[in-house]
Amino acid sequence: MSKSKICSLTVTACALTVLLSACSLFKSSTSSPTAPPTTVTKPKEEEKKKEEKKKEEKAAPFNVPAFAREVKKDVYNVALFAPLYLDSVFTNGTEIPGRTLPRYVLSGLDFYEGAQLALDSLQQQGVKLNVFVYDSKSRTHDIGDLKKNKAFDNTDLIIAAVSAPEIQELSNIAKDKQINLVSATYPNDGGISENPFLLITNSMLRTHGEALHRYLQEAFSNKNILLFHKNSPFEKRLAADFKADYDKMQSGKKSRIREVVWSDAMTDSELSQFLLADRPNLCVVAALDETNAKAILRKLSVQTATYPIQVYGMPTWDVMKFKEPELKDMQIYYTSPYFNDKTDAYSRYITDYFKRVYKSRPSDMAFKGFELTWYFVKQLTDKGVYFNSGVNDPSKKVFNNLNYQPVYLKEGSTIPDYFENKNINIIQKNDSADVRMNFQ
């Protein structure tokens, strides 16, 4: 860990102490509000306003009355949450034991640094913000304490790189106070429902399966789709979801899905019975962990000399390395809501900044922090607090085409339980750089 990055966290620790006292990173002038003059409303005017309100609610986007409101401000208040673990790192003042940061800190720190770079850049463009940075893993100032201290009373937007249970706590606050909450990294709804102010960016497994099934059915005219899973409750559920996508698909050209319940004891002869020589064998593997994924890949690699095989794995495969000699020539793909080949102007700017300031390369978390902060602050300054009707704005794209769609968990519901990013990329693993297959 470079000295400059350690210093950055030290500054962060000091800044958070101030911020938790309700000060902002970007201070703006404050003035006492003037009390509105007392008025007498006639009964007829009250009835008229009630009728207008009813009409507004009926016309509200996604049947959420708040989304129909235009709330624009000169200065917006943004709350940024990241797991910084400052209580654990700074046990003696601002000194880090051994001058080395624990690995569990780096992910949250990188997200914060990417977000901070976006905020600095936006400020240079004249954007006026009050930004409050909070450590989601703080033991002394947890989310419950922040709520009691009314830290969210004037918040216009929450961007959070958190998981359970923090996402549930923030969701309750966002719903209660009608604040848009961007869940930046957690690939789960955490059991949350009936909160249209929640935007899930890191798509859930169910959504990955839907996108992958659609891609396989539409991208290949002639194919043999095989679904490999172990006989475990979790993988069986993934397989059931995938087959449900097949049942729902309205297409006369769709190919049936052949289920393969895989185990370590399966022989090469048994496996070959599922494969065909005259068409691509599209093997979907439900294994999330590297050990089971590679076990299946090794079995399939034996068959590649006889059968054309393509393997499609889970989103967790993005960080896996398939360097084993027997896997060298295999065509391996995975799904992800994120793809950044780091050749665009934004990426070059971020990379140059990290090299110059931190003497290191930015991680994917740094790019995510920059992207979501930039995108949603731009939404605020353009459309106001309730930008939801135009949340998918391609003009504000940074790296990815974000595609937030309403999710209704109960049949017949008219108000979304939340919004989820449905943009899924099919990406091929490559020795030098991964390649996106489905361009959007």
mmCIF file of N, CA and C in Angstrom, residues 211-212 214-215 218-219 333-336 339 401 422-428 435-440:
data_model
loop_
_atom_site.group_PDB
_atom_site.id
_atom_site.type_symbol
_atom_site.label_atom_id
_atom_site.label_comp_id
_atom_site.label_asym_id
_atom_site.label_seq_id
_atom_site.Cartn_x
_atom_site.Cartn_y
_atom_site.Cartn_z
ATOM 1 N N ALA A 211 -31.113 -12.967 -18.930
ATOM 2 C CA ALA A 211 -30.352 -12.389 -20.042
ATOM 3 C C ALA A 211 -29.548 -13.455 -20.781
ATOM 4 N N LEU A 212 -28.944 -14.371 -20.031
ATOM 5 C CA LEU A 212 -28.142 -15.424 -20.655
ATOM 6 C C LEU A 212 -29.022 -16.350 -21.484
ATOM 7 N N ARG A 214 -31.881 -15.689 -22.916
ATOM 8 C CA ARG A 214 -32.314 -14.971 -24.118
ATOM 9 C C ARG A 214 -31.187 -14.894 -25.148
ATOM 10 N N TYR A 215 -29.971 -14.636 -24.681
ATOM 11 C CA TYR A 215 -28.817 -14.536 -25.589
ATOM 12 C C TYR A 215 -28.569 -15.869 -26.297
ATOM 13 N N GLU A 218 -31.316 -16.602 -28.917
ATOM 14 C CA GLU A 218 -31.386 -15.691 -30.056
ATOM 15 C C GLU A 218 -30.105 -15.619 -30.874
ATOM 16 N N ALA A 219 -28.963 -15.855 -30.243
ATOM 17 C CA ALA A 219 -27.680 -15.688 -30.953
ATOM 18 C C ALA A 219 -27.296 -16.919 -31.773
ATOM 19 N N TYR A 333 -17.246 -18.068 -21.097
ATOM 20 C CA TYR A 333 -17.952 -16.802 -21.023
ATOM 21 C C TYR A 333 -18.574 -16.648 -19.633
ATOM 22 N N TYR A 334 -18.890 -15.406 -19.273
ATOM 23 C CA TYR A 334 -19.604 -15.147 -18.027
ATOM 24 C C TYR A 334 -20.489 -13.917 -18.232
ATOM 25 N N THR A 335 -21.373 -13.661 -17.295
ATOM 26 C CA THR A 335 -22.281 -12.519 -17.394
ATOM 27 C C THR A 335 -21.901 -11.463 -16.359
ATOM 28 N N SER A 336 -22.146 -10.211 -16.698
ATOM 29 C CA SER A 336 -21.849 -9.120 -15.767
ATOM 30 C C SER A 336 -22.626 -7.867 -16.158
ATOM 31 N N PHE A 339 -19.055 -3.613 -17.693
ATOM 32 C CA PHE A 339 -17.976 -3.909 -18.630
ATOM 33 C C PHE A 339 -17.256 -2.608 -18.948
ATOM 34 N N ASN A 401 -24.275 1.045 -20.134
ATOM 35 C CA ASN A 401 -25.649 1.430 -20.413
ATOM 36 C C ASN A 401 -26.516 0.939 -19.255
ATOM 37 N N LYS A 422 -31.151 -3.978 -15.517
ATOM 38 C CA LYS A 422 -31.329 -5.178 -16.340
ATOM 39 C C LYS A 422 -30.294 -5.272 -17.465
ATOM 40 N N ASN A 423 -29.328 -4.379 -17.459
ATOM 41 C CA ASN A 423 -28.287 -4.426 -18.494
ATOM 42 C C ASN A 423 -27.269 -5.519 -18.148
ATOM 43 N N ILE A 424 -27.252 -6.586 -18.922
ATOM 44 C CA ILE A 424 -26.331 -7.698 -18.676
ATOM 45 C C ILE A 424 -25.456 -7.910 -19.912
ATOM 46 N N ASN A 425 -24.154 -7.959 -19.686
ATOM 47 C CA ASN A 425 -23.195 -8.206 -20.760
ATOM 48 C C ASN A 425 -22.773 -9.669 -20.764
ATOM 49 N N ILE A 426 -22.621 -10.235 -21.943
ATOM 50 C CA ILE A 426 -22.034 -11.562 -22.111
ATOM 51 C C ILE A 426 -20.569 -11.329 -22.467
ATOM 52 N N ILE A 427 -19.669 -11.819 -21.630
ATOM 53 C CA ILE A 427 -18.251 -11.483 -21.771
ATOM 54 C C ILE A 427 -17.421 -12.753 -21.916
ATOM 55 N N GLN A 428 -16.508 -12.755 -22.880
ATOM 56 C CA GLN A 428 -15.632 -13.902 -23.087
ATOM 57 C C GLN A 428 -14.326 -13.697 -22.331
ATOM 58 N N VAL A 435 -13.559 -9.826 -23.523
ATOM 59 C CA VAL A 435 -14.219 -9.221 -24.687
ATOM 60 C C VAL A 435 -15.725 -9.331 -24.530
ATOM 61 N N ARG A 436 -16.439 -8.223 -24.710
ATOM 62 C CA ARG A 436 -17.895 -8.256 -24.642
ATOM 63 C C ARG A 436 -18.459 -8.772 -25.959
ATOM 64 N N MET A 437 -19.474 -9.671 -25.840
ATOM 65 C CA MET A 437 -20.054 -10.297 -27.021
ATOM 66 C C MET A 437 -21.322 -9.607 -27.492
ATOM 67 N N ASN A 438 -22.212 -9.238 -26.574
ATOM 68 C CA ASN A 438 -23.490 -8.643 -26.966
ATOM 69 C C ASN A 438 -23.409 -7.120 -26.854
ATOM 70 N N PHE A 439 -23.043 -6.470 -27.927
ATOM 71 C CA PHE A 439 -22.897 -5.014 -27.924
ATOM 72 C C PHE A 439 -24.283 -4.383 -27.883
ATOM 73 N N GLN A 440 -24.383 -3.286 -27.068
ATOM 74 C CA GLN A 440 -25.689 -2.654 -26.856
ATOM 75 C C GLN A 440 -25.646 -1.200 -27.263
#
